[in-house]
Amino acid sequence: MVDRSTTRWVGVDAIGVSAQQPGHAPVDLGQARLALSRPDVAAALNNPGWTDAGYTLDAPGLPAGTYTLAISAHTTQGWINRTATLTVGELDVTRWTAYGFNIQAPSSMWPMLELLHRMNMDWELAGASRKPTRSSGTSCRAASTANMCPAATS
Amino acid sequence: MKLSTVLQTTSLEARTAFLAHELTHLNDDLNGLLGDMTGRVCYEAETRAFVNEANLWSMLFGSQGKANADPIEAQENSKMWRSLDSHFADLVVRTTGTYVRQCGAD
């Protein structure tokens, strides 16, 4: 997220998020962690000052369902509010079993696993076989970050 | 692991490079190398991930990187040129603002 009225930095120093299902009270998800690297945003908007535009928020345990996210960001222009829709549920996760591996991953990732095998990076695939990838859509990084949900911070 | 929708517009190779980076962290975690991910442990983990990502990109496109790269692929070219040498990669990670904030003081 960037505040386009400032160019030397992203211009956002706080982001709070709550989630609400129809007919239910909103759930405060807390404050997002800011300043994650988003060089793709800086490149797309042609401003290197906005490289740290990413933010992330974990919401473990949020029950499956469709939520309206209320996102409040504090910018140089004051607080701004946006909404977004979040669907929590099991991803289309299945298992990639080629070459003796057994990796839990959506089928959309299988070509990447195949490429890693072709590049002799089976040691990485072996690690992924030992520990399934996360299947919940709730605890991964928000879509605002460029990378993926890591086992640890990236 | 879940790929950002931002990456879905780029090439299979670029997405795989991001995957290689994150799988390095997964392997580190499984091997007990991550600890609390602050200071030296954090910087070393990021350096390993970047070098691994760079090695994959180099294997795919050679030492000059990919020609006619899209913005995300250009980012991979840049990472590769900075990260093929692990000592220089360590310097890059330690002087990148995002990682300084993430990893804290060494």
PDB file of C-alpha atoms in Angstrom:
ATOM      1  CA  MET A   1       0.000   0.000   0.000  1.00  0.00           C
ATOM      2  CA  VAL A   2       1.321   3.428  -0.883  1.00  0.00           C
ATOM      3  CA  ASP A   3       0.237   6.997  -0.267  1.00  0.00           C
ATOM      4  CA  ARG A   4       0.687   8.570  -3.664  1.00  0.00           C
ATOM      5  CA  SER A   5       0.842  12.042  -2.173  1.00  0.00           C
ATOM      6  CA  THR A   6       4.325  11.290  -0.917  1.00  0.00           C
ATOM      7  CA  THR A   7       7.115   9.919  -3.065  1.00  0.00           C
ATOM      8  CA  ARG A   8      10.149   9.469  -0.803  1.00  0.00           C
ATOM      9  CA  TRP A   9       8.593   6.645   1.217  1.00  0.00           C
ATOM     10  CA  VAL A  10       5.384   4.642   1.123  1.00  0.00           C
ATOM     11  CA  GLY A  11       3.624   7.124   3.403  1.00  0.00           C
ATOM     12  CA  VAL A  12       1.770   4.510   5.484  1.00  0.00           C
ATOM     13  CA  ASP A  13       2.755   3.980   9.125  1.00  0.00           C
ATOM     14  CA  ALA A  14      -0.114   1.823  10.401  1.00  0.00           C
ATOM     15  CA  ILE A  15      -2.644  -0.602   8.959  1.00  0.00           C
ATOM     16  CA  GLY A  16      -5.412  -2.183  10.980  1.00  0.00           C
ATOM     17  CA  VAL A  17      -7.684  -4.923   9.692  1.00  0.00           C
ATOM     18  CA  SER A  18     -10.973  -6.381  10.848  1.00  0.00           C
ATOM     19  CA  ALA A  19     -13.088  -9.115   9.280  1.00  0.00           C
ATOM     20  CA  GLN A  20     -16.839  -9.439   9.351  1.00  0.00           C
ATOM     21  CA  GLN A  21     -19.254 -12.081   8.155  1.00  0.00           C
ATOM     22  CA  PRO A  22     -22.846 -11.123   7.319  1.00  0.00           C
ATOM     23  CA  GLY A  23     -24.925 -11.099  10.483  1.00  0.00           C
ATOM     24  CA  HIS A  24     -21.910 -11.332  12.753  1.00  0.00           C
ATOM     25  CA  ALA A  25     -19.911  -8.826  14.745  1.00  0.00           C
ATOM     26  CA  PRO A  26     -16.589  -7.781  13.207  1.00  0.00           C
ATOM     27  CA  VAL A  27     -13.457  -9.579  14.351  1.00  0.00           C
ATOM     28  CA  ASP A  28     -10.450  -7.368  14.998  1.00  0.00           C
ATOM     29  CA  LEU A  29      -7.469  -8.999  13.313  1.00  0.00           C
ATOM     30  CA  GLY A  30      -5.004  -6.481  14.699  1.00  0.00           C
ATOM     31  CA  GLN A  31      -2.230  -4.447  13.119  1.00  0.00           C
ATOM     32  CA  ALA A  32      -0.429  -5.496   9.992  1.00  0.00           C
ATOM     33  CA  ARG A  33       3.334  -5.751   9.822  1.00  0.00           C
ATOM     34  CA  LEU A  34       4.570  -3.102   7.436  1.00  0.00           C
ATOM     35  CA  ALA A  35       7.485  -2.381   5.137  1.00  0.00           C
ATOM     36  CA  LEU A  36       7.729  -5.719   3.365  1.00  0.00           C
ATOM     37  CA  SER A  37       9.697  -5.602   0.165  1.00  0.00           C
ATOM     38  CA  ARG A  38       7.592  -5.085  -2.968  1.00  0.00           C
ATOM     39  CA  PRO A  39      10.040  -4.228  -5.731  1.00  0.00           C
ATOM     40  CA  ASP A  40       7.352  -5.143  -8.237  1.00  0.00           C
ATOM     41  CA  VAL A  41       5.180  -2.301  -6.896  1.00  0.00           C
ATOM     42  CA  ALA A  42       8.074   0.139  -7.067  1.00  0.00           C
ATOM     43  CA  ALA A  43       8.775  -0.987 -10.624  1.00  0.00           C
ATOM     44  CA  ALA A  44       5.147  -0.852 -11.711  1.00  0.00           C
ATOM     45  CA  LEU A  45       4.692   2.660 -10.279  1.00  0.00           C
ATOM     46  CA  ASN A  46       8.183   3.752 -11.309  1.00  0.00           C
ATOM     47  CA  ASN A  47       9.162   4.981  -7.858  1.00  0.00           C
ATOM     48  CA  PRO A  48      11.986   3.245  -5.967  1.00  0.00           C
ATOM     49  CA  GLY A  49      10.819   5.034  -2.816  1.00  0.00           C
ATOM     50  CA  TRP A  50       7.865   2.675  -2.707  1.00  0.00           C
ATOM     51  CA  THR A  51       9.882  -0.560  -2.557  1.00  0.00           C
ATOM     52  CA  ASP A  52       8.672  -1.285   0.987  1.00  0.00           C
ATOM     53  CA  ALA A  53       4.977  -1.139   0.106  1.00  0.00           C
ATOM     54  CA  GLY A  54       4.130  -4.661   1.271  1.00  0.00           C
ATOM     55  CA  TYR A  55       2.305  -5.552   4.435  1.00  0.00           C
ATOM     56  CA  THR A  56       1.252  -8.775   6.049  1.00  0.00           C
ATOM     57  CA  LEU A  57      -1.125  -9.969   8.707  1.00  0.00           C
ATOM     58  CA  ASP A  58      -1.616 -13.469  10.025  1.00  0.00           C
ATOM     59  CA  ALA A  59      -5.104 -14.520  11.063  1.00  0.00           C
ATOM     60  CA  PRO A  60      -4.761 -18.060  12.328  1.00  0.00           C
ATOM     61  CA  GLY A  61      -7.939 -19.804  13.319  1.00  0.00           C
ATOM     62  CA  LEU A  62     -10.327 -17.642  11.349  1.00  0.00           C
ATOM     63  CA  PRO A  63     -13.229 -20.001  10.570  1.00  0.00           C
ATOM     64  CA  ALA A  64     -14.064 -20.866   6.980  1.00  0.00           C
ATOM     65  CA  GLY A  65     -16.465 -18.498   5.312  1.00  0.00           C
ATOM     66  CA  THR A  66     -16.695 -15.297   3.331  1.00  0.00           C
ATOM     67  CA  TYR A  67     -15.654 -12.106   5.082  1.00  0.00           C
ATOM     68  CA  THR A  68     -15.607  -8.438   4.327  1.00  0.00           C
ATOM     69  CA  LEU A  69     -12.262  -7.057   5.360  1.00  0.00           C
ATOM     70  CA  ALA A  70     -12.189  -3.502   6.646  1.00  0.00           C
ATOM     71  CA  ILE A  71      -8.703  -2.124   6.149  1.00  0.00           C
ATOM     72  CA  SER A  72      -7.745   1.157   7.790  1.00  0.00           C
ATOM     73  CA  ALA A  73      -4.428   2.728   6.894  1.00  0.00           C
ATOM     74  CA  HIS A  74      -2.819   5.739   8.476  1.00  0.00           C
ATOM     75  CA  THR A  75      -1.235   7.852   5.783  1.00  0.00           C
ATOM     76  CA  THR A  76       0.206  11.317   5.511  1.00  0.00           C
ATOM     77  CA  GLN A  77      -3.320  12.406   4.629  1.00  0.00           C
ATOM     78  CA  GLY A  78      -4.879  10.822   7.725  1.00  0.00           C
ATOM     79  CA  TRP A  79      -6.808   7.588   8.013  1.00  0.00           C
ATOM     80  CA  ILE A  80      -8.209   6.005   4.890  1.00  0.00           C
ATOM     81  CA  ASN A  81     -10.539   3.007   4.768  1.00  0.00           C
ATOM     82  CA  ARG A  82     -10.895   0.317   2.181  1.00  0.00           C
ATOM     83  CA  THR A  83     -12.794  -2.947   2.024  1.00  0.00           C
ATOM     84  CA  ALA A  84     -11.993  -6.256   0.405  1.00  0.00           C
ATOM     85  CA  THR A  85     -13.547  -9.692   0.287  1.00  0.00           C
ATOM     86  CA  LEU A  86     -11.777 -12.625   1.882  1.00  0.00           C
ATOM     87  CA  THR A  87     -12.830 -16.212   1.380  1.00  0.00           C
ATOM     88  CA  VAL A  88     -11.418 -18.621   3.913  1.00  0.00           C
ATOM     89  CA  GLY A  89     -11.459 -22.265   3.047  1.00  0.00           C
ATOM     90  CA  GLU A  90      -9.370 -25.172   2.006  1.00  0.00           C
ATOM     91  CA  LEU A  91      -7.314 -24.526  -1.085  1.00  0.00           C
ATOM     92  CA  ASP A  92      -7.313 -26.849  -4.044  1.00  0.00           C
ATOM     93  CA  VAL A  93      -4.471 -28.825  -2.552  1.00  0.00           C
ATOM     94  CA  THR A  94      -3.519 -32.220  -3.767  1.00  0.00           C
ATOM     95  CA  ARG A  95      -0.322 -34.225  -3.976  1.00  0.00           C
ATOM     96  CA  TRP A  96       2.482 -34.239  -6.508  1.00  0.00           C
ATOM     97  CA  THR A  97       3.939 -37.731  -6.558  1.00  0.00           C
ATOM     98  CA  ALA A  98       6.246 -37.747  -9.576  1.00  0.00           C
ATOM     99  CA  TYR A  99       9.773 -39.129  -9.221  1.00  0.00           C
ATOM    100  CA  GLY A 100       8.944 -40.686  -5.859  1.00  0.00           C
ATOM    101  CA  PHE A 101       8.111 -37.396  -4.147  1.00  0.00           C
ATOM    102  CA  ASN A 102       4.965 -36.828  -2.155  1.00  0.00           C
ATOM    103  CA  ILE A 103       4.395 -33.093  -1.943  1.00  0.00           C
ATOM    104  CA  GLN A 104       1.171 -31.440  -0.906  1.00  0.00           C
ATOM    105  CA  ALA A 105       0.717 -28.542  -3.298  1.00  0.00           C
ATOM    106  CA  PRO A 106      -1.949 -27.084  -5.575  1.00  0.00           C
ATOM    107  CA  SER A 107      -1.802 -28.421  -9.109  1.00  0.00           C
ATOM    108  CA  SER A 108      -0.942 -24.912 -10.294  1.00  0.00           C
ATOM    109  CA  MET A 109       2.432 -25.348  -8.602  1.00  0.00           C
ATOM    110  CA  TRP A 110       3.261 -28.681 -10.170  1.00  0.00           C
ATOM    111  CA  PRO A 111       5.097 -27.205 -13.196  1.00  0.00           C
ATOM    112  CA  MET A 112       7.394 -25.395 -10.781  1.00  0.00           C
ATOM    113  CA  LEU A 113       8.111 -28.603  -8.901  1.00  0.00           C
ATOM    114  CA  GLU A 114       8.837 -30.298 -12.226  1.00  0.00           C
ATOM    115  CA  LEU A 115      11.242 -27.522 -13.152  1.00  0.00           C
ATOM    116  CA  LEU A 116      13.047 -27.781  -9.824  1.00  0.00           C
ATOM    117  CA  HIS A 117      13.495 -31.494 -10.454  1.00  0.00           C
ATOM    118  CA  ARG A 118      14.848 -30.840 -13.942  1.00  0.00           C
ATOM    119  CA  MET A 119      17.344 -28.388 -12.441  1.00  0.00           C
ATOM    120  CA  ASN A 120      18.627 -31.055 -10.025  1.00  0.00           C
ATOM    121  CA  MET A 121      17.172 -29.361  -6.963  1.00  0.00           C
ATOM    122  CA  ASP A 122      15.674 -32.534  -5.584  1.00  0.00           C
ATOM    123  CA  TRP A 123      17.019 -31.678  -2.137  1.00  0.00           C
ATOM    124  CA  GLU A 124      14.434 -28.894  -1.961  1.00  0.00           C
ATOM    125  CA  LEU A 125      11.689 -31.213  -3.126  1.00  0.00           C
ATOM    126  CA  ALA A 126      12.721 -33.755  -0.515  1.00  0.00           C
ATOM    127  CA  GLY A 127      12.264 -31.114   2.166  1.00  0.00           C
ATOM    128  CA  ALA A 128       8.819 -30.255   0.856  1.00  0.00           C
ATOM    129  CA  SER A 129       7.942 -33.950   0.968  1.00  0.00           C
ATOM    130  CA  ARG A 130       8.862 -34.066   4.624  1.00  0.00           C
ATOM    131  CA  LYS A 131       6.581 -31.192   5.606  1.00  0.00           C
ATOM    132  CA  PRO A 132       3.294 -30.457   3.844  1.00  0.00           C
ATOM    133  CA  THR A 133       2.715 -26.949   2.648  1.00  0.00           C
ATOM    134  CA  ARG A 134       0.012 -24.982   4.396  1.00  0.00           C
ATOM    135  CA  SER A 135      -3.424 -25.683   3.062  1.00  0.00           C
ATOM    136  CA  SER A 136      -5.340 -22.983   4.912  1.00  0.00           C
ATOM    137  CA  GLY A 137      -5.883 -19.651   3.286  1.00  0.00           C
ATOM    138  CA  THR A 138      -5.958 -17.906   6.642  1.00  0.00           C
ATOM    139  CA  SER A 139      -2.461 -17.929   7.958  1.00  0.00           C
ATOM    140  CA  CYS A 140      -0.463 -17.241   4.844  1.00  0.00           C
ATOM    141  CA  ARG A 141       0.782 -13.883   3.833  1.00  0.00           C
ATOM    142  CA  ALA A 142      -1.709 -11.537   2.339  1.00  0.00           C
ATOM    143  CA  ALA A 143      -1.780 -11.306  -1.412  1.00  0.00           C
ATOM    144  CA  SER A 144      -0.039  -7.970  -1.130  1.00  0.00           C
ATOM    145  CA  THR A 145       3.322  -9.608  -0.699  1.00  0.00           C
ATOM    146  CA  ALA A 146       5.343 -10.809  -3.593  1.00  0.00           C
ATOM    147  CA  ASN A 147       6.544 -14.061  -2.196  1.00  0.00           C
ATOM    148  CA  MET A 148       4.832 -17.073  -0.736  1.00  0.00           C
ATOM    149  CA  CYS A 149       3.889 -18.318   2.678  1.00  0.00           C
ATOM    150  CA  PRO A 150       7.169 -19.507   4.112  1.00  0.00           C
ATOM    151  CA  ALA A 151       7.908 -21.889   6.908  1.00  0.00           C
ATOM    152  CA  ALA A 152       9.603 -18.953   8.503  1.00  0.00           C
ATOM    153  CA  THR A 153       9.827 -15.332   7.596  1.00  0.00           C
ATOM    154  CA  SER A 154      11.409 -14.649   4.238  1.00  0.00           C
TER     155      SER A 154
ATOM    156  CA  MET B   1       2.904 -22.190   0.185  1.00  0.00           C
ATOM    157  CA  LYS B   2       0.853 -19.823  -1.874  1.00  0.00           C
ATOM    158  CA  LEU B   3       2.031 -17.725  -4.773  1.00  0.00           C
ATOM    159  CA  SER B   4       0.926 -14.140  -4.851  1.00  0.00           C
ATOM    160  CA  THR B   5      -1.381 -13.283  -7.704  1.00  0.00           C
ATOM    161  CA  VAL B   6       1.256 -10.723  -8.669  1.00  0.00           C
ATOM    162  CA  LEU B   7       3.521 -13.582  -9.713  1.00  0.00           C
ATOM    163  CA  GLN B   8       0.899 -15.344 -11.768  1.00  0.00           C
ATOM    164  CA  THR B   9       1.538 -12.968 -14.642  1.00  0.00           C
ATOM    165  CA  THR B  10       5.212 -13.792 -14.956  1.00  0.00           C
ATOM    166  CA  SER B  11       7.023 -16.806 -16.318  1.00  0.00           C
ATOM    167  CA  LEU B  12       7.169 -20.304 -14.912  1.00  0.00           C
ATOM    168  CA  GLU B  13      10.891 -19.795 -14.385  1.00  0.00           C
ATOM    169  CA  ALA B  14      10.439 -16.640 -12.319  1.00  0.00           C
ATOM    170  CA  ARG B  15       7.770 -18.232 -10.175  1.00  0.00           C
ATOM    171  CA  THR B  16      10.004 -21.245  -9.673  1.00  0.00           C
ATOM    172  CA  ALA B  17      12.822 -18.974  -8.535  1.00  0.00           C
ATOM    173  CA  PHE B  18      10.591 -17.523  -5.816  1.00  0.00           C
ATOM    174  CA  LEU B  19       9.609 -21.065  -4.881  1.00  0.00           C
ATOM    175  CA  ALA B  20      13.270 -22.082  -4.653  1.00  0.00           C
ATOM    176  CA  HIS B  21      13.903 -19.162  -2.296  1.00  0.00           C
ATOM    177  CA  GLU B  22      11.059 -20.086   0.009  1.00  0.00           C
ATOM    178  CA  LEU B  23      11.829 -23.806  -0.110  1.00  0.00           C
ATOM    179  CA  THR B  24      15.302 -22.951   1.122  1.00  0.00           C
ATOM    180  CA  HIS B  25      13.689 -21.487   4.232  1.00  0.00           C
ATOM    181  CA  LEU B  26      11.546 -24.610   4.564  1.00  0.00           C
ATOM    182  CA  ASN B  27      14.600 -26.850   4.388  1.00  0.00           C
ATOM    183  CA  ASP B  28      16.412 -24.639   6.877  1.00  0.00           C
ATOM    184  CA  ASP B  29      13.454 -24.881   9.207  1.00  0.00           C
ATOM    185  CA  LEU B  30      13.342 -28.661   8.905  1.00  0.00           C
ATOM    186  CA  ASN B  31      17.049 -28.821   9.608  1.00  0.00           C
ATOM    187  CA  GLY B  32      16.778 -26.624  12.701  1.00  0.00           C
ATOM    188  CA  LEU B  33      18.754 -23.741  11.244  1.00  0.00           C
ATOM    189  CA  LEU B  34      16.321 -20.890  11.723  1.00  0.00           C
ATOM    190  CA  GLY B  35      16.014 -20.396  15.473  1.00  0.00           C
ATOM    191  CA  ASP B  36      14.367 -17.101  16.311  1.00  0.00           C
ATOM    192  CA  MET B  37      15.330 -15.600  12.952  1.00  0.00           C
ATOM    193  CA  THR B  38      17.016 -12.500  14.281  1.00  0.00           C
ATOM    194  CA  GLY B  39      20.486 -11.139  13.766  1.00  0.00           C
ATOM    195  CA  ARG B  40      23.113 -13.421  12.283  1.00  0.00           C
ATOM    196  CA  VAL B  41      20.765 -16.409  11.918  1.00  0.00           C
ATOM    197  CA  CYS B  42      18.306 -14.299   9.958  1.00  0.00           C
ATOM    198  CA  TYR B  43      20.904 -12.746   7.640  1.00  0.00           C
ATOM    199  CA  GLU B  44      22.529 -16.097   6.961  1.00  0.00           C
ATOM    200  CA  ALA B  45      19.167 -17.664   6.176  1.00  0.00           C
ATOM    201  CA  GLU B  46      18.327 -14.922   3.717  1.00  0.00           C
ATOM    202  CA  THR B  47      21.749 -15.194   2.111  1.00  0.00           C
ATOM    203  CA  ARG B  48      21.318 -18.940   1.614  1.00  0.00           C
ATOM    204  CA  ALA B  49      17.899 -18.382   0.083  1.00  0.00           C
ATOM    205  CA  PHE B  50      19.112 -15.675  -2.272  1.00  0.00           C
ATOM    206  CA  VAL B  51      22.138 -17.682  -3.391  1.00  0.00           C
ATOM    207  CA  ASN B  52      19.941 -20.691  -4.035  1.00  0.00           C
ATOM    208  CA  GLU B  53      17.467 -18.563  -5.989  1.00  0.00           C
ATOM    209  CA  ALA B  54      20.336 -17.051  -7.958  1.00  0.00           C
ATOM    210  CA  ASN B  55      21.837 -20.426  -8.736  1.00  0.00           C
ATOM    211  CA  LEU B  56      18.556 -21.640 -10.164  1.00  0.00           C
ATOM    212  CA  TRP B  57      18.194 -18.521 -12.299  1.00  0.00           C
ATOM    213  CA  SER B  58      21.745 -18.937 -13.549  1.00  0.00           C
ATOM    214  CA  MET B  59      21.152 -22.580 -14.431  1.00  0.00           C
ATOM    215  CA  LEU B  60      18.077 -21.564 -16.392  1.00  0.00           C
ATOM    216  CA  PHE B  61      19.422 -18.538 -18.270  1.00  0.00           C
ATOM    217  CA  GLY B  62      23.186 -18.456 -17.851  1.00  0.00           C
ATOM    218  CA  SER B  63      25.382 -15.829 -16.271  1.00  0.00           C
ATOM    219  CA  GLN B  64      23.899 -12.964 -18.273  1.00  0.00           C
ATOM    220  CA  GLY B  65      20.392 -13.653 -17.097  1.00  0.00           C
ATOM    221  CA  LYS B  66      17.258 -13.595 -19.188  1.00  0.00           C
ATOM    222  CA  ALA B  67      17.061 -11.259 -22.147  1.00  0.00           C
ATOM    223  CA  ASN B  68      13.869  -9.293 -22.773  1.00  0.00           C
ATOM    224  CA  ALA B  69      12.868  -9.814 -19.169  1.00  0.00           C
ATOM    225  CA  ASP B  70       9.579  -8.633 -17.742  1.00  0.00           C
ATOM    226  CA  PRO B  71       9.821  -6.523 -14.540  1.00  0.00           C
ATOM    227  CA  ILE B  72       9.781  -9.518 -12.214  1.00  0.00           C
ATOM    228  CA  GLU B  73      12.277 -11.431 -14.357  1.00  0.00           C
ATOM    229  CA  ALA B  74      14.488  -8.345 -14.423  1.00  0.00           C
ATOM    230  CA  GLN B  75      14.369  -8.436 -10.650  1.00  0.00           C
ATOM    231  CA  GLU B  76      15.597 -12.046 -10.809  1.00  0.00           C
ATOM    232  CA  ASN B  77      18.395 -11.016 -13.190  1.00  0.00           C
ATOM    233  CA  SER B  78      19.444  -8.361 -10.704  1.00  0.00           C
ATOM    234  CA  LYS B  79      19.285 -10.737  -7.762  1.00  0.00           C
ATOM    235  CA  MET B  80      21.421 -13.227  -9.653  1.00  0.00           C
ATOM    236  CA  TRP B  81      24.125 -10.711 -10.509  1.00  0.00           C
ATOM    237  CA  ARG B  82      24.276  -9.659  -6.853  1.00  0.00           C
ATOM    238  CA  SER B  83      23.970 -13.079  -5.254  1.00  0.00           C
ATOM    239  CA  LEU B  84      26.038 -15.649  -7.117  1.00  0.00           C
ATOM    240  CA  ASP B  85      28.924 -14.977  -4.768  1.00  0.00           C
ATOM    241  CA  SER B  86      27.796 -15.797  -1.245  1.00  0.00           C
ATOM    242  CA  HIS B  87      30.009 -13.187   0.402  1.00  0.00           C
ATOM    243  CA  PHE B  88      28.647 -10.434  -1.797  1.00  0.00           C
ATOM    244  CA  ALA B  89      25.126 -11.782  -1.322  1.00  0.00           C
ATOM    245  CA  ASP B  90      25.616 -11.514   2.428  1.00  0.00           C
ATOM    246  CA  LEU B  91      26.662  -7.892   2.014  1.00  0.00           C
ATOM    247  CA  VAL B  92      23.627  -7.159  -0.144  1.00  0.00           C
ATOM    248  CA  VAL B  93      21.233  -8.718   2.367  1.00  0.00           C
ATOM    249  CA  ARG B  94      22.836  -6.846   5.250  1.00  0.00           C
ATOM    250  CA  THR B  95      22.531  -3.509   3.484  1.00  0.00           C
ATOM    251  CA  THR B  96      18.994  -3.907   2.186  1.00  0.00           C
ATOM    252  CA  GLY B  97      16.602  -1.873   4.296  1.00  0.00           C
ATOM    253  CA  THR B  98      13.858  -4.456   4.335  1.00  0.00           C
ATOM    254  CA  TYR B  99      16.130  -7.144   5.735  1.00  0.00           C
ATOM    255  CA  VAL B 100      17.785  -4.819   8.212  1.00  0.00           C
ATOM    256  CA  ARG B 101      14.339  -4.122   9.641  1.00  0.00           C
ATOM    257  CA  GLN B 102      13.404  -7.812   9.527  1.00  0.00           C
ATOM    258  CA  CYS B 103      16.581  -9.221  10.986  1.00  0.00           C
ATOM    259  CA  GLY B 104      17.549  -6.426  13.373  1.00  0.00           C
ATOM    260  CA  ALA B 105      21.011  -5.854  14.731  1.00  0.00           C
ATOM    261  CA  ASP B 106      23.591  -8.566  14.215  1.00  0.00           C
TER     262      ASP B 106
END
